[in-house]
Short mmCIF file of C-alpha atoms and ligand atoms in Angstrom, two decimals:
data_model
loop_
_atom_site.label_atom_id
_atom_site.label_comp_id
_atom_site.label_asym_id
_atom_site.label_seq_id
_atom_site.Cartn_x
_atom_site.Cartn_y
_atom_site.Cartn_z
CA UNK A 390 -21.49 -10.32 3.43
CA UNK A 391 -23.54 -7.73 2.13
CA UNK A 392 -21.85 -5.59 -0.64
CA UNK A 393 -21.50 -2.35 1.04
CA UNK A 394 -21.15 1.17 -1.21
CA UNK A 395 -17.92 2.29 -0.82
CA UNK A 396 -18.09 5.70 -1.71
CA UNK A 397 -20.84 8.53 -0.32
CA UNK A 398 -23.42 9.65 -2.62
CA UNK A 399 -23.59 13.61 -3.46
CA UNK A 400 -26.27 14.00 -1.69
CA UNK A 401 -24.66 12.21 1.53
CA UNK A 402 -21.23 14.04 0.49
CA UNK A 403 -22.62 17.62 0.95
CA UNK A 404 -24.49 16.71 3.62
CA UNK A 405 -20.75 15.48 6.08
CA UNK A 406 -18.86 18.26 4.52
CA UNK A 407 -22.06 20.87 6.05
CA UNK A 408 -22.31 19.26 9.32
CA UNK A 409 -18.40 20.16 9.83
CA UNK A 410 -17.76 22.93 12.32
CA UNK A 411 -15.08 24.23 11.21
CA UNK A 412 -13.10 23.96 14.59
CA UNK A 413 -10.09 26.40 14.69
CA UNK A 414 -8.44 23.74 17.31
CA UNK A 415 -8.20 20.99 14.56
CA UNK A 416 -8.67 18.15 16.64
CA UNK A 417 -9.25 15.81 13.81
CA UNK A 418 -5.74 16.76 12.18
CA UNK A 419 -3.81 16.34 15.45
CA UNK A 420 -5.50 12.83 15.64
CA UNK A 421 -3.97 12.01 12.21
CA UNK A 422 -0.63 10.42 12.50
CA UNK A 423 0.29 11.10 9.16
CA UNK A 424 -1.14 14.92 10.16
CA UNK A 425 -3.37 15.22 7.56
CA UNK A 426 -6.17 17.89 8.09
CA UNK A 427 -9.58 16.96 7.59
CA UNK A 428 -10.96 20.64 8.55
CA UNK A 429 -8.65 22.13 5.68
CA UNK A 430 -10.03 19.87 2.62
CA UNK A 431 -13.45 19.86 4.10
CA UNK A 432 -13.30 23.87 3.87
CA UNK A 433 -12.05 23.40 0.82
CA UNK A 434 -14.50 20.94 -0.65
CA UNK A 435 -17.47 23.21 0.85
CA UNK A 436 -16.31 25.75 -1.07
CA UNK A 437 -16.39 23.50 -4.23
CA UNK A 438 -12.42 23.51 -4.50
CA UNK A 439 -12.24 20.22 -4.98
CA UNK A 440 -8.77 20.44 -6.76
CA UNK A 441 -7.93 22.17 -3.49
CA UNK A 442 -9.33 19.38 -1.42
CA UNK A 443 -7.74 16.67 -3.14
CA UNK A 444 -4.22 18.75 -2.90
CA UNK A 445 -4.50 18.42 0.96
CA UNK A 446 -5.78 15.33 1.37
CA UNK A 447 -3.00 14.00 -1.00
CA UNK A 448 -0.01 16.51 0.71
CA UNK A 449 1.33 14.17 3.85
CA UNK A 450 -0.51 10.79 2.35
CA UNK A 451 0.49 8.83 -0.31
CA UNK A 452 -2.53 6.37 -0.01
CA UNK A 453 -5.30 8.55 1.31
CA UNK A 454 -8.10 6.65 -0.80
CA UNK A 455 -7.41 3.11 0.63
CA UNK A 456 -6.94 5.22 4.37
CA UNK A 457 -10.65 6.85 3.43
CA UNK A 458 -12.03 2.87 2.93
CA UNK A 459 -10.21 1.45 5.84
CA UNK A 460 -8.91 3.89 8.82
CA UNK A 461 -10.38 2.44 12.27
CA UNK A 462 -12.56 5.44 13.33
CA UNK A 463 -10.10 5.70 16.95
CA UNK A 464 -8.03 8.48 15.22
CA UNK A 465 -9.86 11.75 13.59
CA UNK A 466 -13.68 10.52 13.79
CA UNK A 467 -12.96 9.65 17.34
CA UNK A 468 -11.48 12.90 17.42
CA UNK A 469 -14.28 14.80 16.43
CA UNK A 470 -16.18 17.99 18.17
CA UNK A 471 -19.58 17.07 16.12
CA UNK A 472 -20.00 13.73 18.62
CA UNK A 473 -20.49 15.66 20.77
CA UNK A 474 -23.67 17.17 18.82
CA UNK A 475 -24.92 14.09 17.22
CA UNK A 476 -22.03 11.76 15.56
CA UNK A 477 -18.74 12.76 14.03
CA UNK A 478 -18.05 13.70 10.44
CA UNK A 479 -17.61 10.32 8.42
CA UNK A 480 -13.89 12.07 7.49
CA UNK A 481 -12.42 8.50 6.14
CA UNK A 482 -15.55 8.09 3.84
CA UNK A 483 -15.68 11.93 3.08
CA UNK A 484 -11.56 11.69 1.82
CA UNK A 485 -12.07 8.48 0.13
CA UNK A 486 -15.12 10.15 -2.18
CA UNK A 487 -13.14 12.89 -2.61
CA UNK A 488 -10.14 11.00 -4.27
CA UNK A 489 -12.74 8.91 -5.92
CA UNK A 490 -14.24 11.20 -7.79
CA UNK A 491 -12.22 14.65 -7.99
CA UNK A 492 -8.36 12.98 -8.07
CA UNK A 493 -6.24 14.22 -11.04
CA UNK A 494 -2.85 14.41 -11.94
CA UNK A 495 -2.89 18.63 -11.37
CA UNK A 496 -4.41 18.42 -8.16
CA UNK A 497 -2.31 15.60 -6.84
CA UNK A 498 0.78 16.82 -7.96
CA UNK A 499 3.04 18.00 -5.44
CA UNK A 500 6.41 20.03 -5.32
CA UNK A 501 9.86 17.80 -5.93
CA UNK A 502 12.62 18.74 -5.44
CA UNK A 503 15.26 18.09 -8.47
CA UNK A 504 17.25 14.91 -8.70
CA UNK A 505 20.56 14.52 -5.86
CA UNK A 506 22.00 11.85 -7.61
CA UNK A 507 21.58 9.76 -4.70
CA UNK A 508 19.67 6.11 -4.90
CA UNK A 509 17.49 3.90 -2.30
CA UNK A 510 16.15 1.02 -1.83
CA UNK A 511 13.01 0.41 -0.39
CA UNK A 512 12.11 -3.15 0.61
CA UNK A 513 8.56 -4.24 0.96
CA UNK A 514 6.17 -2.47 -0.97
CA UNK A 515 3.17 -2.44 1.91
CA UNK A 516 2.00 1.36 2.90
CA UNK A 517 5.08 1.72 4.86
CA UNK A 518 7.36 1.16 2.00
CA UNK A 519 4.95 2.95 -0.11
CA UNK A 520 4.99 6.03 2.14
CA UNK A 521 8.46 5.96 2.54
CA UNK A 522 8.91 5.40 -1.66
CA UNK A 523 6.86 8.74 -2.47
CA UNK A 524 8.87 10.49 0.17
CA UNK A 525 11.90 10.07 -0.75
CA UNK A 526 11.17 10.58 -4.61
CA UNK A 527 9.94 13.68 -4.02
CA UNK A 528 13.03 14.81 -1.62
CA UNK A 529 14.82 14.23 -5.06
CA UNK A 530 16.55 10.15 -4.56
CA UNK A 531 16.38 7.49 -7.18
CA UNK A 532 13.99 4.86 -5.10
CA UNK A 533 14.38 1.13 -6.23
CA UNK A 534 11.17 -0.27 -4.39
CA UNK A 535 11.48 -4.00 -4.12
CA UNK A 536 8.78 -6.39 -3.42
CA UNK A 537 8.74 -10.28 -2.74
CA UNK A 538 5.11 -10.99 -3.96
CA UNK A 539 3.69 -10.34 -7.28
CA UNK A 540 1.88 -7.13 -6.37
CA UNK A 541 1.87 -4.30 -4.22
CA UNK A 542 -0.04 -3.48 -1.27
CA UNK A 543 1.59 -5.74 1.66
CA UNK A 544 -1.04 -6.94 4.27
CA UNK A 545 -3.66 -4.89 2.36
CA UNK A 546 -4.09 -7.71 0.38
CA UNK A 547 -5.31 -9.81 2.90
CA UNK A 548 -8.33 -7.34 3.21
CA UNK A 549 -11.63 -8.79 1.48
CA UNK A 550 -12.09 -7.16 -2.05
CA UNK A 551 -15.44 -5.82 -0.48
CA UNK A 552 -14.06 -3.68 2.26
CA UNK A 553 -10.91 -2.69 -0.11
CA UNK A 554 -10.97 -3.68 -3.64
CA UNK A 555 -7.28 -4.19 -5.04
CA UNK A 556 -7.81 -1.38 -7.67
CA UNK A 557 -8.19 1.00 -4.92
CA UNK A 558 -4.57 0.73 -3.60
CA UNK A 559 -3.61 0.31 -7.43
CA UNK A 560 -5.09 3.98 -7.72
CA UNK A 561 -3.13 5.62 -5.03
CA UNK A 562 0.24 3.96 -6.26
CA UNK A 563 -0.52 5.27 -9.49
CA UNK A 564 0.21 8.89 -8.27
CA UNK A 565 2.82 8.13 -6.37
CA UNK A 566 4.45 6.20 -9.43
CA UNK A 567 7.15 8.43 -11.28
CA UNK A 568 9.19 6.53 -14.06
CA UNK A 569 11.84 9.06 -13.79
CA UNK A 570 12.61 8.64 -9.78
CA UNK A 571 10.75 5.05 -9.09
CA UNK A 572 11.51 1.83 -9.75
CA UNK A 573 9.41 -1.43 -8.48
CA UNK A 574 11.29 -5.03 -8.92
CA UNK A 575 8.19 -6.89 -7.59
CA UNK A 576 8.37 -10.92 -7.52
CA UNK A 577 12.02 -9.87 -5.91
CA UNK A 578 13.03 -10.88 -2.33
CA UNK A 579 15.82 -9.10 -0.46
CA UNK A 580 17.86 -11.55 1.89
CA UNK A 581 20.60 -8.96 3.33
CA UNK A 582 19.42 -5.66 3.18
CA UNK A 583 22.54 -4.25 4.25
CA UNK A 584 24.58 -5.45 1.80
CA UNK A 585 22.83 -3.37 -0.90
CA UNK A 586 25.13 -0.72 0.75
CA UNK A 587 28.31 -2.30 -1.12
CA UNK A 588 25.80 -2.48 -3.97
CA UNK A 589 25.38 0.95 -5.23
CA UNK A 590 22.86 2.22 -2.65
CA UNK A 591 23.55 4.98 -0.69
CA UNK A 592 20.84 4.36 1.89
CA UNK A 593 18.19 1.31 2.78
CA UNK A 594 14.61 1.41 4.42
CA UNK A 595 13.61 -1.88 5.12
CA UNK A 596 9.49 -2.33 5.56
CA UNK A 597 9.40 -5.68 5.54
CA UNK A 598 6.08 -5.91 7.72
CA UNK A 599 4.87 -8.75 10.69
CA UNK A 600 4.84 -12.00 8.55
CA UNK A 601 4.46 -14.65 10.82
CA UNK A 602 1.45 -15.51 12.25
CA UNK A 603 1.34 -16.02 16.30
CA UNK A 604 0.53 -19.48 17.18
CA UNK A 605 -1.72 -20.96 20.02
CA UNK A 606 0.47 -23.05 21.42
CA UNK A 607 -1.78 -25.82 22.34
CA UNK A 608 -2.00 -29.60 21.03
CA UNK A 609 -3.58 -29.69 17.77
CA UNK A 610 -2.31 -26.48 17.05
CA UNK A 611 -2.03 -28.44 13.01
CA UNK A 612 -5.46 -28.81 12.36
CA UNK A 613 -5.73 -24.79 12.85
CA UNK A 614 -4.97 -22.54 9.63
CA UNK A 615 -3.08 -19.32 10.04
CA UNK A 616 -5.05 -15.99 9.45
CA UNK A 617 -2.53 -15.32 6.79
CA UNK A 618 -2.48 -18.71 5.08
CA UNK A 619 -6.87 -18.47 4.83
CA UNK A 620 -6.80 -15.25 3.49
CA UNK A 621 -4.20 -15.00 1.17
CA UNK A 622 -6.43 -17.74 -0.62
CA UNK A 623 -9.92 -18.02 0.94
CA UNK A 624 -11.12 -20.02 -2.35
CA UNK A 625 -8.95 -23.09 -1.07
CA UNK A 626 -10.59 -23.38 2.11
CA UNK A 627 -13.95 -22.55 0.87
CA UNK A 628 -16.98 -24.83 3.15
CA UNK A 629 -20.49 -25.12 3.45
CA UNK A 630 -19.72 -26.13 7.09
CA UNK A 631 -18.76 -24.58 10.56
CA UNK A 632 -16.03 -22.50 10.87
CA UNK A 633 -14.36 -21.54 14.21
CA UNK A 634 -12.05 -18.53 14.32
CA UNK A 635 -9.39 -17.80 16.81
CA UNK A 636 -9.44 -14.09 17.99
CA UNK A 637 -11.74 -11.49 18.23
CA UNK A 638 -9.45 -8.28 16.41
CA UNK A 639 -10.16 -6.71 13.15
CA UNK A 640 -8.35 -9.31 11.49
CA UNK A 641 -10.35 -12.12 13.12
CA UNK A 642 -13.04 -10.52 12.29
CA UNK A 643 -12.31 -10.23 8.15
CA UNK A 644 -11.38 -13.88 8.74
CA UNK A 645 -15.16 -14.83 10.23
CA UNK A 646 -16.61 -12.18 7.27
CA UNK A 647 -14.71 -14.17 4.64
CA UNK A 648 -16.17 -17.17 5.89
CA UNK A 649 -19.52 -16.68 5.64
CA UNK A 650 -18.65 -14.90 1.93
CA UNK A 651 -17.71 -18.19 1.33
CA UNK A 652 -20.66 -20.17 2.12
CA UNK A 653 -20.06 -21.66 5.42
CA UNK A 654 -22.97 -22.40 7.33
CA UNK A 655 -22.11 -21.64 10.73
CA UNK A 656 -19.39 -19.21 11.87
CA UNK A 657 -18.24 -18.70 15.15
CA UNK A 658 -15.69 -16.58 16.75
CA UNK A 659 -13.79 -17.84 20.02
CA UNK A 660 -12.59 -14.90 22.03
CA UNK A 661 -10.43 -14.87 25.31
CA UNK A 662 -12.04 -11.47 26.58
CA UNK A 663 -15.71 -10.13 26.61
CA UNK A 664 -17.37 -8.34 23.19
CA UNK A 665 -16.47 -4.56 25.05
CA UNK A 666 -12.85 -5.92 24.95
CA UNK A 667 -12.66 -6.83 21.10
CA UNK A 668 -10.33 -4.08 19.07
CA UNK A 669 -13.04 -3.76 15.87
CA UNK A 670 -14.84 -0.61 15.09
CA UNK A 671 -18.12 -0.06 15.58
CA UNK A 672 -18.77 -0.73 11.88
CA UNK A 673 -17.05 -4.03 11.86
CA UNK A 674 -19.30 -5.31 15.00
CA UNK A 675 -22.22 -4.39 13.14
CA UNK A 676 -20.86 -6.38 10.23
CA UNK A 677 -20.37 -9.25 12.19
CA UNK A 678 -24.02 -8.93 13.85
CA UNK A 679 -24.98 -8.32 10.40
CA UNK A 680 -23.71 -11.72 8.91
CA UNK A 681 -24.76 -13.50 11.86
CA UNK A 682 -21.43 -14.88 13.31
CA UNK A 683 -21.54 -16.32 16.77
CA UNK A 684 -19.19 -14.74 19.59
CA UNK A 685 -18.14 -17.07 22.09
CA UNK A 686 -16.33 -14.95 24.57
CA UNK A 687 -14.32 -15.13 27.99
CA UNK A 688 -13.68 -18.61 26.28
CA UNK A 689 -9.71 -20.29 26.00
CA UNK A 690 -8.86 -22.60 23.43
CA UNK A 691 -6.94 -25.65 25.25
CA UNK A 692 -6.42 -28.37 22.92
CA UNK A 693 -7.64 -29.05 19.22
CA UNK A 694 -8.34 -32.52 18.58
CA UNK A 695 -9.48 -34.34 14.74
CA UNK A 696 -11.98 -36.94 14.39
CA UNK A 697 -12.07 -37.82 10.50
CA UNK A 698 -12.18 -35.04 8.09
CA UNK A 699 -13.84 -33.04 11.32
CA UNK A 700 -11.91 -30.85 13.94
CA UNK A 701 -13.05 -30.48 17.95
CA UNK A 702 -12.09 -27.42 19.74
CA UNK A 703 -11.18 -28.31 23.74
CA UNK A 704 -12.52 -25.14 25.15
CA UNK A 705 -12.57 -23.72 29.03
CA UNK A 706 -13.78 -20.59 30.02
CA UNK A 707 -12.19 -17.76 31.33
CA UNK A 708 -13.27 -15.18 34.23
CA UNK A 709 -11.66 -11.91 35.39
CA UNK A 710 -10.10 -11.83 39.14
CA UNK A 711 -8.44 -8.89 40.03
CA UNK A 712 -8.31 -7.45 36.76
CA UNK A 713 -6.34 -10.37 35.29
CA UNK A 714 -8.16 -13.42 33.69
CA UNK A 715 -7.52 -16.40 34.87
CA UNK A 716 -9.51 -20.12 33.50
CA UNK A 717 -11.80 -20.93 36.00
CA UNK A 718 -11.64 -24.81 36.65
CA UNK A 719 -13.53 -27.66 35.26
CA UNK A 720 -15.25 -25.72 32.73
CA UNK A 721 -13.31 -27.55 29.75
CA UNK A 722 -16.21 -28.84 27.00
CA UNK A 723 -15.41 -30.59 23.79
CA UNK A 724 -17.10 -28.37 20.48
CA UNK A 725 -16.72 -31.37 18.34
CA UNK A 726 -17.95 -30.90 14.04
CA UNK A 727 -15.93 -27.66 12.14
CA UNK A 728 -14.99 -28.32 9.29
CA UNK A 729 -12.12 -25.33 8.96
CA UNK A 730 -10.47 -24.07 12.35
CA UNK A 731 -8.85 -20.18 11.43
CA UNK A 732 -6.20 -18.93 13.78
CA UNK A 733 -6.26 -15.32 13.91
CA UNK A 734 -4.82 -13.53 17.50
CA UNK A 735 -2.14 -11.60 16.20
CA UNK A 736 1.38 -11.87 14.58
CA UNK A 737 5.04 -11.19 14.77
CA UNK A 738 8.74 -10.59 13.52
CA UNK A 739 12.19 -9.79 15.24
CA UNK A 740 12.01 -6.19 16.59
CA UNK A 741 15.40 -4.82 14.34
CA UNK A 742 17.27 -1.70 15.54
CA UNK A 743 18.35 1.03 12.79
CA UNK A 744 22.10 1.25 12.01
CA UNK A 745 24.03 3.51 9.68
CA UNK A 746 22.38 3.84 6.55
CA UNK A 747 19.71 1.37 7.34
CA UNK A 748 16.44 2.66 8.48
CA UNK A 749 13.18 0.18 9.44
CA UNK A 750 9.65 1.18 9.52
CA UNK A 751 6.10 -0.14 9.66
CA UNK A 752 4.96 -2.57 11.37
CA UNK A 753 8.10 -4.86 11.03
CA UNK A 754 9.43 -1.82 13.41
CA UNK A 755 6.79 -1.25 15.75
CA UNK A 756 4.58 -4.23 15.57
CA UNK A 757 1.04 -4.76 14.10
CA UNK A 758 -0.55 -1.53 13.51
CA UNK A 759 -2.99 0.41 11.09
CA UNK A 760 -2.67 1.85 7.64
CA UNK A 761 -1.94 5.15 8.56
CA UNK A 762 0.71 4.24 11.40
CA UNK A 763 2.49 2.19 8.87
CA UNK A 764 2.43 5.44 6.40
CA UNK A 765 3.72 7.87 9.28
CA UNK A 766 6.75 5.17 10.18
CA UNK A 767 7.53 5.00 5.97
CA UNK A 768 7.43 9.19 6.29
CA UNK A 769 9.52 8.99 9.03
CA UNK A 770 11.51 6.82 7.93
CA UNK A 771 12.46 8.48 4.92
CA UNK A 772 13.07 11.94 7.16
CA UNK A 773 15.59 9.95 9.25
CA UNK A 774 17.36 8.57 6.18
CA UNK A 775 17.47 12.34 4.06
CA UNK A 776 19.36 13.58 7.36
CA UNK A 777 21.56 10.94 7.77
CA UNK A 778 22.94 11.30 4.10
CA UNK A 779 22.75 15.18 4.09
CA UNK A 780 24.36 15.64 6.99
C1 FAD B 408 -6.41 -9.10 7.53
C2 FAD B 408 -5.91 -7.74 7.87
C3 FAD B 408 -6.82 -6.69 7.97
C4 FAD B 408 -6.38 -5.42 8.27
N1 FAD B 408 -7.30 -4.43 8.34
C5 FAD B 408 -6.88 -3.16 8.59
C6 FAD B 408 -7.83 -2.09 8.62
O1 FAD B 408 -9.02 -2.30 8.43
N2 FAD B 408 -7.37 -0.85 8.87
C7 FAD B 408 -6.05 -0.58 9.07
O2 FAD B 408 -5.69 0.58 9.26
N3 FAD B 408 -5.12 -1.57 9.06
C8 FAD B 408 -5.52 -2.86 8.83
N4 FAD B 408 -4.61 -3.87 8.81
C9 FAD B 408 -3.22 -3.56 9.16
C10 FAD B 408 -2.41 -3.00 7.99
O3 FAD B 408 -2.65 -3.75 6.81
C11 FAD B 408 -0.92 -3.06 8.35
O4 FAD B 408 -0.72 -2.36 9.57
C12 FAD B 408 -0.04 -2.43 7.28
O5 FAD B 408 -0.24 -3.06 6.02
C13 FAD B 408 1.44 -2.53 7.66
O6 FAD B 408 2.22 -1.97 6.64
P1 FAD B 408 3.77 -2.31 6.44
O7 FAD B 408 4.15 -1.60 5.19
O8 FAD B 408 4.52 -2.04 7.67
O9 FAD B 408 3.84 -3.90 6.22
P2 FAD B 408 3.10 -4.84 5.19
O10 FAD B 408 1.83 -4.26 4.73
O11 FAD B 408 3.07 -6.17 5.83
O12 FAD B 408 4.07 -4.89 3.93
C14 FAD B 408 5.32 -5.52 3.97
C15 FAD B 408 5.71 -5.89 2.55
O13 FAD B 408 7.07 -6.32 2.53
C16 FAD B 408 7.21 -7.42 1.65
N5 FAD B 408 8.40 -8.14 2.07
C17 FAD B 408 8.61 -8.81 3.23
N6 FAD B 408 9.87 -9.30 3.27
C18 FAD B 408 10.46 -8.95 2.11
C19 FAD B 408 11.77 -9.16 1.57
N7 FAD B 408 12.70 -9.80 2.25
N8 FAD B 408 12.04 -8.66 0.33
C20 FAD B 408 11.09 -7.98 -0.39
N9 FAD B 408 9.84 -7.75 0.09
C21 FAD B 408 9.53 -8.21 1.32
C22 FAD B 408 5.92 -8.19 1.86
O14 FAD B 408 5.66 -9.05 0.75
C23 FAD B 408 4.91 -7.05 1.98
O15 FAD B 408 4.40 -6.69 0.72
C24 FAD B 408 -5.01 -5.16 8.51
C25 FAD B 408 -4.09 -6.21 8.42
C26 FAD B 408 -4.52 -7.49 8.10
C27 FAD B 408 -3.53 -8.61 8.01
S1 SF4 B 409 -13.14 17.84 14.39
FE1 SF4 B 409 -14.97 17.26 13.13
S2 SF4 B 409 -16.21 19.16 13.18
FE2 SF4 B 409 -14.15 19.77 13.83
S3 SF4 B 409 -13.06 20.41 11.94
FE3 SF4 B 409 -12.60 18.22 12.22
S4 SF4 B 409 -14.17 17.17 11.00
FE4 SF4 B 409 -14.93 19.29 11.31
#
């Protein structure tokens, strides 16, 4: 993959912040679902405020540098009045530099309110946890933040280093991080959430995340390795051979990227719909055109077979009729020779409903989402919960 700057130059930095409009409407803040307003800090930053800029970027999001390297461009770019011009403001890239470079403590710092005496536990330290955390600490509650793995971040680990480097969500806890309201247990699993309520909690937010991976439910289905299992550690199924992926979504495609990273000759990915169907941003199909992995599209996966140390995908292809696609017969063809078969079409948990005391958010809520969906549910969250006890 080629290594990608992260951040904007100056140059490139002045150049976003003049093409912005200034559009009284604010149709890139009502995109935001954690309402953040890209027309305020751009205003800001124009007028070299840059403390002032990083207060607003930093006001409603707790992790607005790792948003500025990975937000899908459907929410305030697609937003945008300047597309209509030429192309929108790069607002993720133009936040992200922002926090980069200009962050301190001052300008991040943001009003608290003084301690309750009241005391919460978070569980799952992912973005909606994380969200939820630096709510709630600055509403005045004790937060215990527990997490089962050995470091923060949730599913943002499973994001190559070279899209989102680990230090980068490291950063943005780092402000949100307050010895005298926060505490994170990490290496610690919860098994009964509720029953930190007879444990000196007054309130819990679970944010526990999707953490099973959604088979394909075919024969074979063994010799394929979950999305989750490859990329929590890539190095052990490192190959200079071909690689097949399942699925044709953003996480598919960081899947197929990762592959190639690694060395692997060929790399193709098998998807059920056509290339206008696949949910990626237009920056992650160029990546993918870039790197030169194959697309096999409109194609089904129907059985996976091993010869040797070698896997064979059965595959049949797939038309639309009516709208809904349907195989269309006889078109099943052995692809015999990958060495590493990645399964990567979506994943899943038990849908939980909120009770007394015991509020859910994130995706383990609402189902697989994005960064910034999973920091509006933790907000939310934590609104929901500071009624329920102050009521
Ligand atoms: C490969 C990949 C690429 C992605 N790329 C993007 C992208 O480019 N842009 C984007 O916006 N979104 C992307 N996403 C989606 C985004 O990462 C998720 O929507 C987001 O992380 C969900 O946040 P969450 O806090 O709800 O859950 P998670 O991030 O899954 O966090 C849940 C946390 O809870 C912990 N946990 C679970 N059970 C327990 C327990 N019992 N006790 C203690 N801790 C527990 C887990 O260890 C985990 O740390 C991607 C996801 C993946 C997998
Ligand atoms: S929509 Fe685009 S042009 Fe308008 S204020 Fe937001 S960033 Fe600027």
């Amino acid at each position: 993959m080629t290594n990608k700057n992260l951040y904007l130059s100056r140059a490139q930095l002045l150049s976003e912040l003049n093409r912005c409009l200034g559009c009284k409407t604010k149709p890139c803040m009502n995109a935001c679902p954690v309402n953040c307003n890209p027309q305020e800090f751009i205003a800001k930053a124009k007028e070299n405020d840059f403390a002032g800029a990083v207060e607003a970027i930093t006001r409603n999001n707790p992790m607005g540098q790792t948003c500025g390297l990975i937000c899908p461009d459907k929410f305030c770019m697609h937003a945008c009045t300047r597309a209509a011009i030429d192309f929108p403001i790069n607002i993720p890239r133009v936040q992200a530099t922002i926090l980069e470079k200009y962050r301190t403590a001052e300008s991040a710092a943001h009003a608290k309110l003084p301690a309750n005496g009241k005391k919460i536990a978070v569980i799952g330290a992912g973005p909606a946890g994380i969200a939820a955390t630096s709510e709630l600490s600055k509403l005045g509650y004790k937060v215990v933040l527990f997490e089962g793995f050995e470091k923060i971040g949730g599913a943002l680990n499973l994001i190559p280093d070279s899209r989102l480097p680990f230090e980068v969500i490291a950063k943005d806890w780092s402000f949100v991080d307050d010895p005298e309201m926060i505490e994170l247990r990490l290496n610690t699993q919860v098994s009964d959430p509720a029953a930190m309520l007879t444990e000196g909690f007054d309130g819990i937010i679970v944010a526990t995340g999707e953490p099973d991976s959604v088979d394909l439910g075919v024969e074979g289905e063994e010799y394929a390795v979950s999305y989750l299992d490859y990329l929590r550690r890539p190095g052990q199924y490192k190959t200079d051979g071909n690689v097949a992926v399942v699925g044709g979504g953003a996480v598919a495609t960081d899947c197929a990227l990762t592959a190639v990273e690694n060395g692997a000759e060929n790399v193709e990915m098998f998807i059920r719909r056509r290339v206008s169907d696949m949910r990626v941003t237009a920056e992650e199909r160029k990546s993918l055109l870039e790197a030169g992995v194959d697309l096999t599209t409109m194609t089904k996966i129907k059985k996976i077979g091993a010869d040797g140390s070698l896997i064979t995908l059965y595959t049949c292809k797939n038309r639309f009729n009516r709208g809904k696609l349907e195989e269309i017969p006889d078109t099943t063809i052995a692809r015999p020779g990958f060495s590493l078969v990645v399964k990567a079409i979506g994943s899943s948990a038990p849908r939980p409903e909120d009770s007394d005391r015991i509020i859910y958010a994130g995706d383990c809520k609402h189902g697989g989402s994005t960064i910034v969906e999973a920091l509006a549910s933790g907000r939310e969250a934590a609104a929901k919960l500071d009624d329920c006890l102050s009521s």
